[in-house]
Amino acid sequence: MRMILLGPPGAGKGTQAKMLLEKLAIPQISTGDILRAAVKDGTPMGLEAKSFMDSGGLVPDSVVIGIIRDRIQDEDCSKGYILDGFPRTIAQAEALDTMLSELGSGIDAVVSLQADEEELVRRLTGRRTCRSCGFGFHVMFKPPKAEGVCDECGGELYQRDDDQETAIRERLSVYGEQTQPLIDYYRGKGTLKEVDGLGEIQEIQGRILGAIGTA
Ligand code: AMP
């Protein structure tokens, strides 16, 4: 199963992808996670991406398309994958289509997770992530047992620079302008499944599995 999780920042793509990868036994490919790792390691790609990411803008298409081209050809992607945060522009979606047709494959399902803007801002401003293991928390909805400390590994929890309110508003506006058109793009191809992203995490997972026909 090759699937795309589409949705605004804060819609729960990462959380749902991590649950789906266990159920479907295929890897999650998050361009955001790959870029953050590159920034942390100070690689040339990370240095190029950092200022775009901090301001809430998009990293150039050529950079993320290159990441995906390499990653989907890895051995663990042979049975499929969950794309989380890619594609984000029509140019990326078209590049993905070309890449996949060259490889003799295609996308099986595109799940669009929906939530209203105020809910997205509430989710994103409270989000905290472990510096060591990447586990996610939320100050209101999923607080850690001890403030600032990861329940899983004891690592330090931090707030992403782009989860500050100004960057969040920018990310949401970039989403509306550049990523939302992908909903019509995939609707036109007949692969789009629209899923309500509000409610309990498990409940949303059930909706996604129902939509892709593996419930
Ligand atoms: P995310 O973790 O998916 O919210 O991504 C964090 C940031 O990484 C985004 O705000 C962008 O700056 C950058 N990014 C991640 N994926 C992409 C993509 N497909 N295209 C362009 N920029 C991306």
Short mmCIF file of C-alpha atoms and ligand atoms in Angstrom, two decimals:
data_model
loop_
_atom_site.label_atom_id
_atom_site.label_comp_id
_atom_site.label_asym_id
_atom_site.label_seq_id
_atom_site.Cartn_x
_atom_site.Cartn_y
_atom_site.Cartn_z
CA MET A 1 0.00 0.00 0.00
CA ARG A 2 1.48 3.32 -1.11
CA MET A 3 -0.44 6.09 0.57
CA ILE A 4 -0.29 9.83 1.11
CA LEU A 5 -1.48 11.55 4.29
CA LEU A 6 -2.57 15.02 3.33
CA GLY A 7 -3.72 17.75 5.69
CA PRO A 8 -2.82 21.04 7.32
CA PRO A 9 -0.12 21.26 9.99
CA GLY A 10 -1.63 19.93 13.23
CA ALA A 11 -4.20 17.71 11.52
CA GLY A 12 -2.55 14.66 13.12
CA LYS A 13 -0.71 13.25 10.09
CA GLY A 14 2.38 12.26 12.08
CA THR A 15 0.42 10.68 14.93
CA GLN A 16 -1.79 8.71 12.55
CA ALA A 17 1.14 7.67 10.34
CA LYS A 18 2.99 6.22 13.36
CA MET A 19 -0.08 4.12 14.26
CA LEU A 20 -0.67 3.06 10.65
CA LEU A 21 2.89 1.89 10.10
CA GLU A 22 2.46 -0.69 12.86
CA LYS A 23 -0.86 -1.93 11.46
CA LEU A 24 0.21 -1.99 7.81
CA ALA A 25 3.89 -2.93 8.39
CA ILE A 26 5.18 -0.29 5.98
CA PRO A 27 7.43 2.68 6.81
CA GLN A 28 6.36 6.28 7.41
CA ILE A 29 8.27 8.78 5.30
CA SER A 30 8.06 12.24 6.82
CA THR A 31 9.94 14.93 4.90
CA GLY A 32 9.60 17.17 7.99
CA ASP A 33 11.36 14.55 10.19
CA ILE A 34 14.08 13.98 7.56
CA LEU A 35 14.68 17.75 7.24
CA ARG A 36 14.75 18.27 11.04
CA ALA A 37 17.33 15.47 11.35
CA ALA A 38 19.44 17.17 8.63
CA VAL A 39 19.19 20.52 10.48
CA LYS A 40 20.21 18.85 13.76
CA ASP A 41 23.19 17.14 12.08
CA GLY A 42 24.21 20.38 10.35
CA THR A 43 24.39 18.79 6.88
CA PRO A 44 24.48 21.06 3.77
CA MET A 45 20.82 20.18 3.11
CA GLY A 46 19.93 21.04 6.72
CA LEU A 47 21.70 24.41 6.47
CA GLU A 48 19.79 25.20 3.28
CA ALA A 49 16.44 24.14 4.77
CA LYS A 50 16.65 25.75 8.22
CA SER A 51 15.64 29.34 7.43
CA PHE A 52 12.64 28.23 5.34
CA MET A 53 11.50 25.91 8.13
CA ASP A 54 11.93 28.40 10.98
CA SER A 55 9.82 31.01 9.20
CA GLY A 56 7.04 28.50 8.46
CA GLY A 57 7.67 28.56 4.69
CA LEU A 58 8.30 25.63 2.37
CA VAL A 59 11.73 24.19 1.58
CA PRO A 60 12.40 24.32 -2.22
CA ASP A 61 10.69 21.57 -4.24
CA SER A 62 14.01 20.31 -5.65
CA VAL A 63 15.29 19.50 -2.13
CA VAL A 64 12.26 17.52 -0.96
CA ILE A 65 11.76 15.79 -4.31
CA GLY A 66 15.39 14.59 -4.08
CA ILE A 67 14.77 13.26 -0.55
CA ILE A 68 11.72 11.29 -1.69
CA ARG A 69 13.36 9.97 -4.87
CA ASP A 70 16.13 8.38 -2.77
CA ARG A 71 13.98 7.19 0.11
CA ILE A 72 11.20 5.38 -1.81
CA GLN A 73 13.80 3.19 -3.50
CA ASP A 74 15.12 1.84 -0.19
CA GLU A 75 14.59 -1.87 0.45
CA ASP A 76 12.07 -1.33 3.29
CA CYS A 77 9.77 0.56 0.89
CA SER A 78 9.31 -2.38 -1.46
CA LYS A 79 5.85 -3.23 -0.06
CA GLY A 80 4.75 0.38 0.23
CA TYR A 81 4.98 3.41 2.50
CA ILE A 82 3.04 6.23 4.10
CA LEU A 83 4.03 9.67 2.83
CA ASP A 84 3.53 12.20 5.64
CA GLY A 85 4.02 15.85 4.67
CA PHE A 86 4.87 15.15 1.02
CA PRO A 87 3.74 16.24 -1.53
CA ARG A 88 2.94 19.82 -0.46
CA THR A 89 2.81 21.54 -3.86
CA ILE A 90 1.41 20.62 -7.26
CA ALA A 91 5.00 20.52 -8.62
CA GLN A 92 5.90 17.93 -5.95
CA ALA A 93 2.80 15.86 -6.74
CA GLU A 94 3.62 15.87 -10.46
CA ALA A 95 7.24 14.93 -9.77
CA LEU A 96 6.02 12.06 -7.58
CA ASP A 97 3.70 10.81 -10.34
CA THR A 98 6.57 10.86 -12.83
CA MET A 99 8.92 9.07 -10.42
CA LEU A 100 6.37 6.39 -9.65
CA SER A 101 5.43 5.76 -13.26
CA GLU A 102 9.16 5.37 -14.05
CA LEU A 103 9.32 2.79 -11.26
CA GLY A 104 6.20 1.08 -12.60
CA SER A 105 4.03 1.89 -9.59
CA GLY A 106 1.53 4.47 -8.37
CA ILE A 107 -0.28 5.84 -5.32
CA ASP A 108 -3.07 3.59 -3.98
CA ALA A 109 -4.78 6.05 -1.62
CA VAL A 110 -4.62 9.69 -0.58
CA VAL A 111 -6.17 10.40 2.83
CA SER A 112 -7.05 14.02 3.47
CA LEU A 113 -7.40 14.75 7.21
CA GLN A 114 -9.53 17.78 7.99
CA ALA A 115 -9.77 20.06 11.05
CA ASP A 116 -10.71 23.72 11.51
CA GLU A 117 -8.06 26.44 11.94
CA GLU A 118 -8.63 27.27 15.64
CA GLU A 119 -8.35 23.60 16.56
CA LEU A 120 -5.11 23.34 14.54
CA VAL A 121 -3.60 26.36 16.34
CA ARG A 122 -4.61 24.89 19.73
CA ARG A 123 -3.00 21.58 18.86
CA LEU A 124 0.22 23.08 17.46
CA THR A 125 0.93 25.63 20.21
CA GLY A 126 0.72 22.88 22.87
CA ARG A 127 2.83 20.36 21.00
CA ARG A 128 6.07 19.18 22.63
CA THR A 129 8.58 16.69 21.21
CA CYS A 130 11.34 14.63 22.82
CA ARG A 131 14.81 15.72 21.72
CA SER A 132 16.15 12.18 22.09
CA CYS A 133 13.49 9.79 20.76
CA GLY A 134 11.10 12.13 18.89
CA PHE A 135 8.03 10.99 20.89
CA GLY A 136 5.23 13.56 20.83
CA PHE A 137 3.23 15.08 23.72
CA HIS A 138 0.70 17.87 24.15
CA VAL A 139 0.53 20.14 27.20
CA MET A 140 -3.29 19.81 27.38
CA PHE A 141 -4.32 16.67 25.49
CA LYS A 142 -1.40 14.32 26.20
CA PRO A 143 0.77 15.78 29.00
CA PRO A 144 3.94 13.97 30.07
CA LYS A 145 3.98 12.57 33.65
CA ALA A 146 6.70 15.07 34.64
CA GLU A 147 6.75 18.48 32.96
CA GLY A 148 9.43 18.78 30.27
CA VAL A 149 10.50 15.13 30.54
CA CYS A 150 9.76 12.34 28.04
CA ASP A 151 7.75 9.40 29.52
CA GLU A 152 9.34 7.03 27.02
CA CYS A 153 13.07 7.70 27.45
CA GLY A 154 13.55 10.49 30.02
CA GLY A 155 14.77 12.88 27.31
CA GLU A 156 14.16 16.63 27.30
CA LEU A 157 10.91 17.88 25.71
CA TYR A 158 11.07 20.96 23.48
CA GLN A 159 8.79 23.13 21.41
CA ARG A 160 9.63 23.28 17.71
CA ASP A 161 10.61 26.78 16.51
CA ASP A 162 7.92 26.55 13.87
CA ASP A 163 5.27 25.76 16.51
CA GLN A 164 5.38 29.37 17.80
CA GLU A 165 2.14 31.19 16.96
CA THR A 166 3.53 33.50 14.20
CA ALA A 167 5.15 30.61 12.34
CA ILE A 168 1.99 28.53 12.80
CA ARG A 169 -0.20 31.20 11.14
CA GLU A 170 2.33 31.36 8.28
CA ARG A 171 2.33 27.55 7.89
CA LEU A 172 -1.47 27.51 7.77
CA SER A 173 -1.53 30.22 5.13
CA VAL A 174 1.13 28.42 3.06
CA TYR A 175 -0.97 25.27 3.39
CA GLY A 176 -4.07 27.06 2.06
CA GLU A 177 -2.21 28.54 -0.89
CA GLN A 178 0.13 25.74 -1.93
CA THR A 179 -1.03 22.42 -0.49
CA GLN A 180 -4.82 22.61 -0.45
CA PRO A 181 -4.96 22.55 -4.30
CA LEU A 182 -3.67 18.96 -4.03
CA ILE A 183 -7.08 17.93 -2.69
CA ASP A 184 -8.65 18.70 -6.08
CA TYR A 185 -5.62 17.24 -7.87
CA TYR A 186 -6.12 13.84 -6.20
CA ARG A 187 -9.92 14.05 -6.31
CA GLY A 188 -9.54 14.34 -10.07
CA LYS A 189 -7.44 11.15 -10.09
CA GLY A 190 -10.04 9.27 -8.03
CA THR A 191 -7.64 8.39 -5.18
CA LEU A 192 -8.84 10.92 -2.56
CA LYS A 193 -10.46 9.80 0.72
CA GLU A 194 -11.66 12.65 2.94
CA VAL A 195 -11.53 11.89 6.67
CA ASP A 196 -12.75 13.97 9.62
CA GLY A 197 -9.63 14.69 11.73
CA LEU A 198 -11.55 15.78 14.85
CA GLY A 199 -12.08 13.45 17.78
CA GLU A 200 -10.16 10.76 19.67
CA ILE A 201 -6.93 9.54 18.06
CA GLN A 202 -8.19 5.92 17.95
CA GLU A 203 -11.49 6.98 16.47
CA ILE A 204 -9.71 8.87 13.65
CA GLN A 205 -7.47 5.86 13.05
CA GLY A 206 -10.61 3.72 12.60
CA ARG A 207 -11.98 6.22 10.07
CA ILE A 208 -8.72 6.13 8.07
CA LEU A 209 -8.63 2.32 8.05
CA GLY A 210 -12.27 2.29 6.95
CA ALA A 211 -11.55 4.77 4.18
CA ILE A 212 -8.63 2.75 2.78
CA GLY A 213 -10.53 -0.51 3.11
CA THR A 214 -8.42 -2.31 5.73
CA ALA A 215 -10.66 -1.83 8.82
P1 AMP B 1 6.21 19.10 9.06
O1 AMP B 1 6.92 18.39 10.15
O2 AMP B 1 5.64 18.17 8.01
O3 AMP B 1 5.18 20.09 9.56
O4 AMP B 1 7.31 19.97 8.26
C1 AMP B 1 8.04 20.99 8.92
C2 AMP B 1 8.61 21.94 7.90
O5 AMP B 1 9.50 21.25 7.02
C3 AMP B 1 7.60 22.60 6.99
O6 AMP B 1 6.98 23.75 7.56
C4 AMP B 1 8.48 22.96 5.79
O7 AMP B 1 9.30 24.08 6.06
C5 AMP B 1 9.40 21.76 5.70
N1 AMP B 1 8.82 20.70 4.83
C6 AMP B 1 8.43 19.45 5.20
N2 AMP B 1 7.95 18.78 4.16
C7 AMP B 1 8.02 19.61 3.09
C8 AMP B 1 7.64 19.50 1.71
N3 AMP B 1 7.09 18.39 1.21
N4 AMP B 1 7.88 20.58 0.92
C9 AMP B 1 8.45 21.70 1.37
N5 AMP B 1 8.81 21.89 2.67
C10 AMP B 1 8.59 20.84 3.52
#
